[in-house]
mmCIF file of C-alpha atoms in Angstrom:
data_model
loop_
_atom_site.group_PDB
_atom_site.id
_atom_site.type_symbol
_atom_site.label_atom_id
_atom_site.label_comp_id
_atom_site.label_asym_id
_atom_site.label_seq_id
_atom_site.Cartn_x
_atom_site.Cartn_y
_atom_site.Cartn_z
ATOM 1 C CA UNK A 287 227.624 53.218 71.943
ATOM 2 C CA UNK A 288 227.858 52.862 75.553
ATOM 3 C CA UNK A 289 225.765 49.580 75.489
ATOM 4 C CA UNK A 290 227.483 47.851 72.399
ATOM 5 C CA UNK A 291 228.749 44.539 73.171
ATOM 6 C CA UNK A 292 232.476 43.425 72.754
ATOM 7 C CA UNK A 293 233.599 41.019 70.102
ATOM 8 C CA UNK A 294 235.745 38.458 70.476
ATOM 9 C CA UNK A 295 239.124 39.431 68.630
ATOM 10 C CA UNK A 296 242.825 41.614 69.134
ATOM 11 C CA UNK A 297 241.833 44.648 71.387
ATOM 12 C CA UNK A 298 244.235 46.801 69.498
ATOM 13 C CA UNK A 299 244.801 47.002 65.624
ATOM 14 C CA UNK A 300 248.526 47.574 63.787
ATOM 15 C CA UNK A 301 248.585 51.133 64.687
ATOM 16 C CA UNK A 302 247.354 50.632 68.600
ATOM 17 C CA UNK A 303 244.066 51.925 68.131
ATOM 18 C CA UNK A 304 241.294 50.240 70.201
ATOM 19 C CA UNK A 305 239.787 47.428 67.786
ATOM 20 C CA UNK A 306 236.349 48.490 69.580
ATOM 21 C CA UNK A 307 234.838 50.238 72.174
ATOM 22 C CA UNK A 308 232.215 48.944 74.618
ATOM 23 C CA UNK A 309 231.798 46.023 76.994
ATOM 24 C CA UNK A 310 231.639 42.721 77.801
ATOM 25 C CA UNK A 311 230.290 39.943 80.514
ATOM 26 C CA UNK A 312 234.007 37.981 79.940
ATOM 27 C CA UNK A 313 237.486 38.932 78.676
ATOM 28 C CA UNK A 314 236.757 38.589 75.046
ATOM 29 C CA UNK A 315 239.727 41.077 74.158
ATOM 30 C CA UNK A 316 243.344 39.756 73.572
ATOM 31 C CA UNK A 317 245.687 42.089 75.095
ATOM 32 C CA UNK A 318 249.223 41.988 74.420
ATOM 33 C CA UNK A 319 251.746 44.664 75.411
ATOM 34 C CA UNK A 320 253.637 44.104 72.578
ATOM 35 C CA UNK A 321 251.176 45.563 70.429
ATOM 36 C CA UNK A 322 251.102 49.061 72.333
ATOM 37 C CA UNK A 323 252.495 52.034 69.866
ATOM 38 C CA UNK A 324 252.759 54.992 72.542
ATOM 39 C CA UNK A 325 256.065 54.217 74.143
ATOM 40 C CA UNK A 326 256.771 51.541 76.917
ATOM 41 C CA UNK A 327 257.189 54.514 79.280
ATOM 42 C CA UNK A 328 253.220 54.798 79.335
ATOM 43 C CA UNK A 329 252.146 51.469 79.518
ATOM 44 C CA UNK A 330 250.334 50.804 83.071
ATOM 45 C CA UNK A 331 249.740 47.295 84.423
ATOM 46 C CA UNK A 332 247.954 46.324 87.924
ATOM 47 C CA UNK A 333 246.095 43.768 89.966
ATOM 48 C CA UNK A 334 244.321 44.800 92.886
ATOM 49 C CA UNK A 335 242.227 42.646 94.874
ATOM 50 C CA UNK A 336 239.986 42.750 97.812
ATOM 51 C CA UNK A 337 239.549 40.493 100.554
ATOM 52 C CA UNK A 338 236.878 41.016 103.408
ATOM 53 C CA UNK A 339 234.112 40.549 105.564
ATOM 54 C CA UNK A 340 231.903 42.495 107.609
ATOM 55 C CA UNK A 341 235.123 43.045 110.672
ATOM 56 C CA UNK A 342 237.997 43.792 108.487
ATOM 57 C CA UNK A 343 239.072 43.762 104.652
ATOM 58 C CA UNK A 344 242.870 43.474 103.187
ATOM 59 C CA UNK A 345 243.633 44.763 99.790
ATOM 60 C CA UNK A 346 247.107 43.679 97.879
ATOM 61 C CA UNK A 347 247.982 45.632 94.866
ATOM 62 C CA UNK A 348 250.832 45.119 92.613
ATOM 63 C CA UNK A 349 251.423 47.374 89.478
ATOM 64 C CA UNK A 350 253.550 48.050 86.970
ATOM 65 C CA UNK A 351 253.622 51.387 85.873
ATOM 66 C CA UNK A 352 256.761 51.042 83.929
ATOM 67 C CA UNK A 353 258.819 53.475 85.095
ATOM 68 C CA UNK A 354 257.824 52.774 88.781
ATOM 69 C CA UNK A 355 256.375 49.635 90.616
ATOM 70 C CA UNK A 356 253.830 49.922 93.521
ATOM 71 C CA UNK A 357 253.418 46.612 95.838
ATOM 72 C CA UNK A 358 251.192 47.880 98.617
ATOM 73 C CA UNK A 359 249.229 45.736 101.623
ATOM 74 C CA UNK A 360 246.515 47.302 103.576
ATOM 75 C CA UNK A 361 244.450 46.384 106.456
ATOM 76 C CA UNK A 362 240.905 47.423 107.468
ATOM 77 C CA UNK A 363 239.547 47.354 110.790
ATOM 78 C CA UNK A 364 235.939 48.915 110.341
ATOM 79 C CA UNK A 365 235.113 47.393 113.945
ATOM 80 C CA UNK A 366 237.664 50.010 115.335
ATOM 81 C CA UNK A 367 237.618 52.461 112.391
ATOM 82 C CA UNK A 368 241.469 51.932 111.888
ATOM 83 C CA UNK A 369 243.569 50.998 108.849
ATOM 84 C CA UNK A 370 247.054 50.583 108.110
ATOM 85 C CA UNK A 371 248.925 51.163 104.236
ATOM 86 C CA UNK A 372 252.285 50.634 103.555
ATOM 87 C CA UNK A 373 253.643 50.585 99.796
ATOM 88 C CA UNK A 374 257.203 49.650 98.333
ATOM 89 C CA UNK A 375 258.272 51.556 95.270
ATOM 90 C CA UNK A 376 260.182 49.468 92.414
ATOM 91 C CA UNK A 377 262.422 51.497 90.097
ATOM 92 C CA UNK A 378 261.975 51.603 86.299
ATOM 93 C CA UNK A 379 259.902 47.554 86.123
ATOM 94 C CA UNK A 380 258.904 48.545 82.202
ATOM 95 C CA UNK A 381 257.071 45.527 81.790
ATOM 96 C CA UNK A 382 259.550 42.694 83.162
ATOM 97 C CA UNK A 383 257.086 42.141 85.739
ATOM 98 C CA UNK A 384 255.882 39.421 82.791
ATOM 99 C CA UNK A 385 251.931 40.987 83.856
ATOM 100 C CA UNK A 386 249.389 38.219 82.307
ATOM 101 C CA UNK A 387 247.437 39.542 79.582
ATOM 102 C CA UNK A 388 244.481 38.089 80.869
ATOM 103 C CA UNK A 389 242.548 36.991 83.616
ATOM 104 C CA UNK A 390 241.989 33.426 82.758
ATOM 105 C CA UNK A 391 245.434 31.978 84.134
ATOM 106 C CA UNK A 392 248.372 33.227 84.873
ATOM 107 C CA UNK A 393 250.904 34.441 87.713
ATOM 108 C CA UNK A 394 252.615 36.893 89.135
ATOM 109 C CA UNK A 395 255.545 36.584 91.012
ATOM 110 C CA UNK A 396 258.251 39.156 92.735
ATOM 111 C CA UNK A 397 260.636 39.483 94.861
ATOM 112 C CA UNK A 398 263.445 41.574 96.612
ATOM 113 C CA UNK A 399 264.828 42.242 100.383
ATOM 114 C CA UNK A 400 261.546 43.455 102.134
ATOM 115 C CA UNK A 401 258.247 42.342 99.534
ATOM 116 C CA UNK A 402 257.574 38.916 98.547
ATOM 117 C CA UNK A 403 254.535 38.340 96.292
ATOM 118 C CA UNK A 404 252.884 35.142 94.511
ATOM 119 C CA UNK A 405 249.753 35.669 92.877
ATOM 120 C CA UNK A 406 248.910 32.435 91.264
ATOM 121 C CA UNK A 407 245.962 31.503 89.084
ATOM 122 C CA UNK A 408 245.941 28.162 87.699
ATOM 123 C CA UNK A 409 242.154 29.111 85.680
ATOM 124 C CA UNK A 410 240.469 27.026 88.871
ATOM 125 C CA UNK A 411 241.285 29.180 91.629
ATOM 126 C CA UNK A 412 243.731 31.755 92.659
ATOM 127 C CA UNK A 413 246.268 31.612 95.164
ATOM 128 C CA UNK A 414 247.754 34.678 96.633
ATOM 129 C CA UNK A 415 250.658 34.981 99.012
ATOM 130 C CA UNK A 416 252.319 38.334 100.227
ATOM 131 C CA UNK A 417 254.778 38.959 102.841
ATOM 132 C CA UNK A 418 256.070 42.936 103.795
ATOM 133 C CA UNK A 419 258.734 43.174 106.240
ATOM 134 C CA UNK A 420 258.315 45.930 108.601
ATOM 135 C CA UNK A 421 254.985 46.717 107.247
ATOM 136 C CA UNK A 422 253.882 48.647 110.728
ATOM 137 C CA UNK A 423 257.110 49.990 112.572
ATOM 138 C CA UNK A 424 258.779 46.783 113.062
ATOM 139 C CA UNK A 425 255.918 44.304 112.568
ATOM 140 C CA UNK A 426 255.736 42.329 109.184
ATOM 141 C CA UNK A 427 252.832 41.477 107.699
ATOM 142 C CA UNK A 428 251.682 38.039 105.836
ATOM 143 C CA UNK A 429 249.079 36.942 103.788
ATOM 144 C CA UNK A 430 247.641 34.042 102.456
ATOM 145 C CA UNK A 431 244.102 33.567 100.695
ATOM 146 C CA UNK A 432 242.662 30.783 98.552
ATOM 147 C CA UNK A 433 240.071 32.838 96.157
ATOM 148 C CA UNK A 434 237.145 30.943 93.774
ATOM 149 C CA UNK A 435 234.732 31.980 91.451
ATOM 150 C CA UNK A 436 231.049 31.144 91.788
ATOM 151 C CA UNK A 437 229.917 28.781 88.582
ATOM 152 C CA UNK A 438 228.398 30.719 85.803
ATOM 153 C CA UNK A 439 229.119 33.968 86.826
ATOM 154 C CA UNK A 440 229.281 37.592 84.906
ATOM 155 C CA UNK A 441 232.083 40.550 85.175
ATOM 156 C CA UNK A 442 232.355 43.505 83.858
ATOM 157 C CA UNK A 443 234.922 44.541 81.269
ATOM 158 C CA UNK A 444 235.316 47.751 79.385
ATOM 159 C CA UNK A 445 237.196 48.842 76.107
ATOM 160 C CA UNK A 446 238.015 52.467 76.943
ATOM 161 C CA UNK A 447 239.699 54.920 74.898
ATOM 162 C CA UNK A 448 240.432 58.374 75.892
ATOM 163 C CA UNK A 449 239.766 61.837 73.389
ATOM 164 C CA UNK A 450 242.768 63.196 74.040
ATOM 165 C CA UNK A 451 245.268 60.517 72.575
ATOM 166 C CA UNK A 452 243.981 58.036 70.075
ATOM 167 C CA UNK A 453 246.938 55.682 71.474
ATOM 168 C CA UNK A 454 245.732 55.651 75.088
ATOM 169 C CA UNK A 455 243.246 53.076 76.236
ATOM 170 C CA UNK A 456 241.977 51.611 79.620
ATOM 171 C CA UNK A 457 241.094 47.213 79.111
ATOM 172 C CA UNK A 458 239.390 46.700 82.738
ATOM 173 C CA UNK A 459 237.468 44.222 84.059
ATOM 174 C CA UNK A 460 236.173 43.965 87.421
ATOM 175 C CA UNK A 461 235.530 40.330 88.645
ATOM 176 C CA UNK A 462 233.125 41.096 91.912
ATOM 177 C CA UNK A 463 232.302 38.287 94.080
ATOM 178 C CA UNK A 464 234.335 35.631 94.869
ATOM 179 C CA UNK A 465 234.674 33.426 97.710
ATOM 180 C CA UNK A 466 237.544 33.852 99.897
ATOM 181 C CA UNK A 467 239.152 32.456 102.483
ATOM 182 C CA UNK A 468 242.646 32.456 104.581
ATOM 183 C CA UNK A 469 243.851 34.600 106.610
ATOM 184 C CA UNK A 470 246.604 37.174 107.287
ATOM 185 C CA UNK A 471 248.436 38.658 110.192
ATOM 186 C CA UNK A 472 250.217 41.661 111.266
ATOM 187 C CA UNK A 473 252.966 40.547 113.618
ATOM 188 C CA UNK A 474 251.120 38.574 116.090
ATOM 189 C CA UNK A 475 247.710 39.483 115.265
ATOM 190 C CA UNK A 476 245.781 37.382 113.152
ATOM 191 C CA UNK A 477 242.711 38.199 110.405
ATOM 192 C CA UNK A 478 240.609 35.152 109.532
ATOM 193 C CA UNK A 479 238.845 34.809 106.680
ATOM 194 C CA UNK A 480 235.883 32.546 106.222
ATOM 195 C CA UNK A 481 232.660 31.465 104.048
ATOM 196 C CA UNK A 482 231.497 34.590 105.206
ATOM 197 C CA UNK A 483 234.239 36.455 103.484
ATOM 198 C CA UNK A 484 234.388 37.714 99.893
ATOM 199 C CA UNK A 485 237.162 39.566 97.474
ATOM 200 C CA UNK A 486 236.929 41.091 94.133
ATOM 201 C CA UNK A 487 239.831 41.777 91.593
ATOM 202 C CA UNK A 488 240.462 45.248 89.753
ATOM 203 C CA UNK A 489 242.573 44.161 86.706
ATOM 204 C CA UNK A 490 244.135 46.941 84.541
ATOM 205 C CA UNK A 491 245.999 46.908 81.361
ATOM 206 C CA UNK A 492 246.348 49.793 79.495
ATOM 207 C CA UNK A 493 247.808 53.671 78.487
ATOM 208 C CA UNK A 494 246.897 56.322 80.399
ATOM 209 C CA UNK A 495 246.758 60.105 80.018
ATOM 210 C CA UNK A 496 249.114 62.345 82.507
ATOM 211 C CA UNK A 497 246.020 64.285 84.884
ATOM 212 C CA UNK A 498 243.158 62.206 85.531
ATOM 213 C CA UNK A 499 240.595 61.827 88.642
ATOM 214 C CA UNK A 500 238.394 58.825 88.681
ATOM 215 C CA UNK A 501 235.738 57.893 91.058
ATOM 216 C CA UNK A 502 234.721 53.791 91.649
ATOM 217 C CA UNK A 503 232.729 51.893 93.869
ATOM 218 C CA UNK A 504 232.167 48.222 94.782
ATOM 219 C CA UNK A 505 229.919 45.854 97.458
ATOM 220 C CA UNK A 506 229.036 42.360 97.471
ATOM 221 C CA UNK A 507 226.611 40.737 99.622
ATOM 222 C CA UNK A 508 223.174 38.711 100.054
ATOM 223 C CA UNK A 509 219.995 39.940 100.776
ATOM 224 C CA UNK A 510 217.010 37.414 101.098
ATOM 225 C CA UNK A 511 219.383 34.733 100.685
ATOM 226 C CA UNK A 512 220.464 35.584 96.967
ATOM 227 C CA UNK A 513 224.041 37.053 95.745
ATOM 228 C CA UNK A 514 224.324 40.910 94.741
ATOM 229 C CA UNK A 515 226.892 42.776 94.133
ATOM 230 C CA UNK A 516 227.496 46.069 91.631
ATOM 231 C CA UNK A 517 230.207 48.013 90.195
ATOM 232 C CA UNK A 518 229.788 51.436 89.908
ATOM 233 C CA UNK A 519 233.043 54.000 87.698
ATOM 234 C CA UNK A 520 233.731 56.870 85.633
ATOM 235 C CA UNK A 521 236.500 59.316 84.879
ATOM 236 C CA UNK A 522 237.979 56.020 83.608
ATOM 237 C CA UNK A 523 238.583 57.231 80.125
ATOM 238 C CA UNK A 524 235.630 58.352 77.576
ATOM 239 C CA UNK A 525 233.007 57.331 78.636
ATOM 240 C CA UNK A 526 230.902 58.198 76.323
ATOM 241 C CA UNK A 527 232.210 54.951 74.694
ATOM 242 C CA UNK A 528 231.406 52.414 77.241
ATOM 243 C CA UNK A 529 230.631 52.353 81.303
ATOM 244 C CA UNK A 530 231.556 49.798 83.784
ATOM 245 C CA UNK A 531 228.149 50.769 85.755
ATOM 246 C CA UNK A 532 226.931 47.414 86.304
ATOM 247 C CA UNK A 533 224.376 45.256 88.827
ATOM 248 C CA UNK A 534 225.383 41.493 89.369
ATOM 249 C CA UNK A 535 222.150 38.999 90.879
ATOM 250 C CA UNK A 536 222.687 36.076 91.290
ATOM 251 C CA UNK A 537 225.878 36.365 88.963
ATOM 252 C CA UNK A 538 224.448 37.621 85.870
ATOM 253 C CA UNK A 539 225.324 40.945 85.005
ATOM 254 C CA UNK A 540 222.928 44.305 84.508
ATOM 255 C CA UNK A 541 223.906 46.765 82.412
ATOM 256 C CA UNK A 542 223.355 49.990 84.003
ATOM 257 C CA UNK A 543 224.390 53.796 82.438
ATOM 258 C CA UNK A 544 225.823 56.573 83.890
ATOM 259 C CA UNK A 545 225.871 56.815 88.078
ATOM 260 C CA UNK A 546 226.857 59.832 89.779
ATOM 261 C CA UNK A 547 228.725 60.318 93.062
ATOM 262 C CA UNK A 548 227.908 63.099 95.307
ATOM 263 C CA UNK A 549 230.251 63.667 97.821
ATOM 264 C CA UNK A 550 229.217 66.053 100.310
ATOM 265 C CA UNK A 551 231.668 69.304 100.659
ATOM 266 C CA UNK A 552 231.911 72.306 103.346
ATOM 267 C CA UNK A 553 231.486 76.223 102.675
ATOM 268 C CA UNK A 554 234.504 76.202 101.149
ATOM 269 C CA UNK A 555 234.148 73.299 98.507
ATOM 270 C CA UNK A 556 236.492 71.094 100.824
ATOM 271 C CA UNK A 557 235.593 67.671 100.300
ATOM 272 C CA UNK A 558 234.249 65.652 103.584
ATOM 273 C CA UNK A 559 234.654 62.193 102.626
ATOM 274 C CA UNK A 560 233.455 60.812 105.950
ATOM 275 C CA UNK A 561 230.188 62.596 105.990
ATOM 276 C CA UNK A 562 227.280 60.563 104.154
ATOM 277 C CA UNK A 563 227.240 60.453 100.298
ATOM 278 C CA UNK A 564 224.290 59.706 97.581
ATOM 279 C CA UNK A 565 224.076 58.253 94.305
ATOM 280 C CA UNK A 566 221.862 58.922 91.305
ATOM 281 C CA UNK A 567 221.696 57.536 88.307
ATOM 282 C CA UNK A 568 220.631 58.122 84.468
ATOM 283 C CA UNK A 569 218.113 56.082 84.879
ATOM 284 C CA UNK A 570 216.778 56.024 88.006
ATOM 285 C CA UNK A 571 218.010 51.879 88.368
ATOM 286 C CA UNK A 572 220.931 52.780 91.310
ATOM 287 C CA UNK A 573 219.509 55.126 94.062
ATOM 288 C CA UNK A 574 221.550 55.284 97.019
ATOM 289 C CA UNK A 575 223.079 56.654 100.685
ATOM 290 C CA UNK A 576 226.474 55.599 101.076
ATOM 291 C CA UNK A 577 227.230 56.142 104.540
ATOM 292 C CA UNK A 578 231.302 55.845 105.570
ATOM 293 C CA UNK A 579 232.522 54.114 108.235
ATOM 294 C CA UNK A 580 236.724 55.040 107.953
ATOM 295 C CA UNK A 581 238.390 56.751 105.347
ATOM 296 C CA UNK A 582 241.639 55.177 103.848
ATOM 297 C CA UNK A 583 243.306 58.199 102.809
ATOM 298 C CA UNK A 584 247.028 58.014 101.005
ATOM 299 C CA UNK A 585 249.037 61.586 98.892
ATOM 300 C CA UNK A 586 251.737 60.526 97.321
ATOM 301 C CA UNK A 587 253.150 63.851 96.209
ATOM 302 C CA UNK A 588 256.595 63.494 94.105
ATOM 303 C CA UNK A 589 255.605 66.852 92.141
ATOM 304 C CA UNK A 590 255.661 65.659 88.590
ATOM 305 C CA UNK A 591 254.339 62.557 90.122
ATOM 306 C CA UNK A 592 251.086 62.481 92.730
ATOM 307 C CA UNK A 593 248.381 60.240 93.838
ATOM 308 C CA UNK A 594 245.873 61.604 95.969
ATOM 309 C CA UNK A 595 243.800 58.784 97.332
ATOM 310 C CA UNK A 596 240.443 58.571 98.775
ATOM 311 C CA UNK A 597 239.014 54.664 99.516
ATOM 312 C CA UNK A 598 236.325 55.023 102.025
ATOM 313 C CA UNK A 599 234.659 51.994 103.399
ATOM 314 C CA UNK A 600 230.836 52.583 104.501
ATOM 315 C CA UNK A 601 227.316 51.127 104.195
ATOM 316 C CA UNK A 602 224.919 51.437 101.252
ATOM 317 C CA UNK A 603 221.200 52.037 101.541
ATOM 318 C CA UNK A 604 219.089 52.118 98.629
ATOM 319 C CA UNK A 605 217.186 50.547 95.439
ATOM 320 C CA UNK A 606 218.799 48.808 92.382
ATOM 321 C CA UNK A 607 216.606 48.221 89.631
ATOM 322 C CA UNK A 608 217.436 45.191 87.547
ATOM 323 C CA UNK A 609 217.035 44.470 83.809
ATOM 324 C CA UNK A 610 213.598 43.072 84.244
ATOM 325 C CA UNK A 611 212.171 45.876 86.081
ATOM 326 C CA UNK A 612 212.409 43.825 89.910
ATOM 327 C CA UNK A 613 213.617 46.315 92.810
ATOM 328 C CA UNK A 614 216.495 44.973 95.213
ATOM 329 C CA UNK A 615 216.682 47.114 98.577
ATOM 330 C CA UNK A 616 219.777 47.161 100.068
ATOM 331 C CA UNK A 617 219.543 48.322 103.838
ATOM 332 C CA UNK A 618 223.232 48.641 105.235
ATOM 333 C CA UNK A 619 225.446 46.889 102.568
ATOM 334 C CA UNK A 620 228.718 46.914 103.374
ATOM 335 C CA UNK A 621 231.145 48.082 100.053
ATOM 336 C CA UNK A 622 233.627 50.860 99.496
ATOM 337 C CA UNK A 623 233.861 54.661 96.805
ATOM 338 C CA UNK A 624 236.631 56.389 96.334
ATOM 339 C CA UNK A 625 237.913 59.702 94.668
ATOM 340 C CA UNK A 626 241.474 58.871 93.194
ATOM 341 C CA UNK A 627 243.648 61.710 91.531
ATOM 342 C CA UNK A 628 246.875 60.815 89.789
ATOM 343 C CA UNK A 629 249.410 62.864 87.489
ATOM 344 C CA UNK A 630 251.496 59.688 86.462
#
């Protein structure tokens, strides 16, 4: 089940049951919030994307969770082992932030007295501009990138539902790779962004359950001149039903199965994120040391309400096995896991 291919077609049916479960190298689903049957309260839209090379990274997010909005701006320094996160909280959005069902074309605009966000994508290339006033004490921060898609290439899209609610779904695709450039600044100091620089896109539509924890990881690179990249997730969902573990050479997707994180802990089970990691796989085709360079830790903690945030940005050292049996080594490869646990 976990390898069964996507067919073109609605992704939910006249009761807002998932169609089909699986994945897919394209968006081949048609979302539409309007056919969601658990309550408009539950629905949970984002884009995420992010932008970096081997000095610094940026990641914009905008959601909307219905009854609360997150626009959040980062900045990651992993010369200096520093970062910076500031997020603005919108009240009770339920869907009028007009979220594009799919990742084709589409925009998304907002606006109020300290955020201003345009993420455009005109099915060519995608624009993205995003200002924060008084993002660090009293400096604001700006962005603006210009992002493209290599010709011909693969993502990875899953059809996820979850056991506990036959109305709750996760529709993800990850779209790893792109070429990136622009720049942004925090007050006076500026981040360039060149043909060295990549960015990848997390987009999210779905209905989630209240307690989940979900693990994900993501690099991008060349080694002996050609493009690789993977995307690595569970806890997203059943899955059981379909994984997002996947290698990308040279664009075209492999299809991995299940890959396991192992973060290392102390005596007392305490996590230590910032202390070198490994991952294993069903199948012996992703074998790797993930070792971190800074941690990007965030809690939200609102009591009925929490996010408890781990992003850590490191190096990856390892084999990937592709779908024709040839090894890749990857021998510091810059990329990013994290441990995420909401109640939303």
């Amino acid at each position: 089940m976990r390898n069964q291919l996507l067919h073109p077609g609605k992704l939910l049916d006249d009761q807002g049951y998932l169609t089909e479960t699986g994945y897919a190298t394209s968006l081949v689903k048609e979302y539409s919030r309007a056919d969601i049957k658990a309550g408009n309260l539950k629905i949970k839209e984002w884009d995420y994307y992010l932008i970096y090379n081997e000095h610094y990274g940026v990641a914009l997010t905008y959601a909307d969770n219905s009854y609360m909005g997150l626009i959040s701006a980062s900045v990651i320094d992993f010369k200096n082992k520093k970062e910076k996160t500031t997020s603005v909280m919108a009240f009770m959005p339920r869907g009028k932030s007009d979220m594009p069902n799919t990742t084709d074309q589409g925009n998304i605009t907002f606006e109020n007295k300290r955020v201003r966000v345009l993420f455009d994508n005109d099915g060519r290339r995608r624009h993205l501009h995003f200002v924060m006033k008084q993002f660090d004490g009293e400096q604001d921060f700006y962005a603006d990138f210009v992002l493209t898609r290599p010709a011909n290439s693969d993502q990875i899209v899953v059809a996820t539902p979850f056991e506990q609610k036959k109305t709750a779904f996760y529709y993800n695709t990850k779209i790893i790779g792109m070429n990136a450039t622009g720049h942004a600044a925090v007050g006076n100091h500026i981040y360039s962004f060149h043909e060295d620089s990549q960015a990848l896109l997390d987009w999210g539509r779905g209905v989630w359950t209240y307690k989940n924890t979900w693990y994900w990881s993501a690099a991008y690179g060349k080694v002996n001149g050609r493009r690789v990249g993977f995307n690595l997730g569970y806890g997203f969902g059943d899955t059981s039903k379909a994984t997002e573990n996947a290698i990308f050479y040279d664009g075209k997707l492999h299809k991995l199965d299940d890959v396991t994180f192992h973060i290392p802990a102390d005596e007392k089970g305490v996590l230590m994120y910032e202390q070198p990691w490994t991952f294993t796989s069903s199948n012996h085709r992703f074998e790797a040391v993930f070792t971190p360079i800074i941690d990007r830790a965030t809690c939200t903690n609102l009591g009925m309400i929490c996010s408890d945030q781990h992003q850590v940005f490191g190096r990856f050292t390892g084999t990937l096995v592709l779908d024709d049996g040839a090894e890749v080594k990857l021998n510091h490869f810059l990329g990013f896991a994290e441990k995420v646990f909401n109640r939303w």
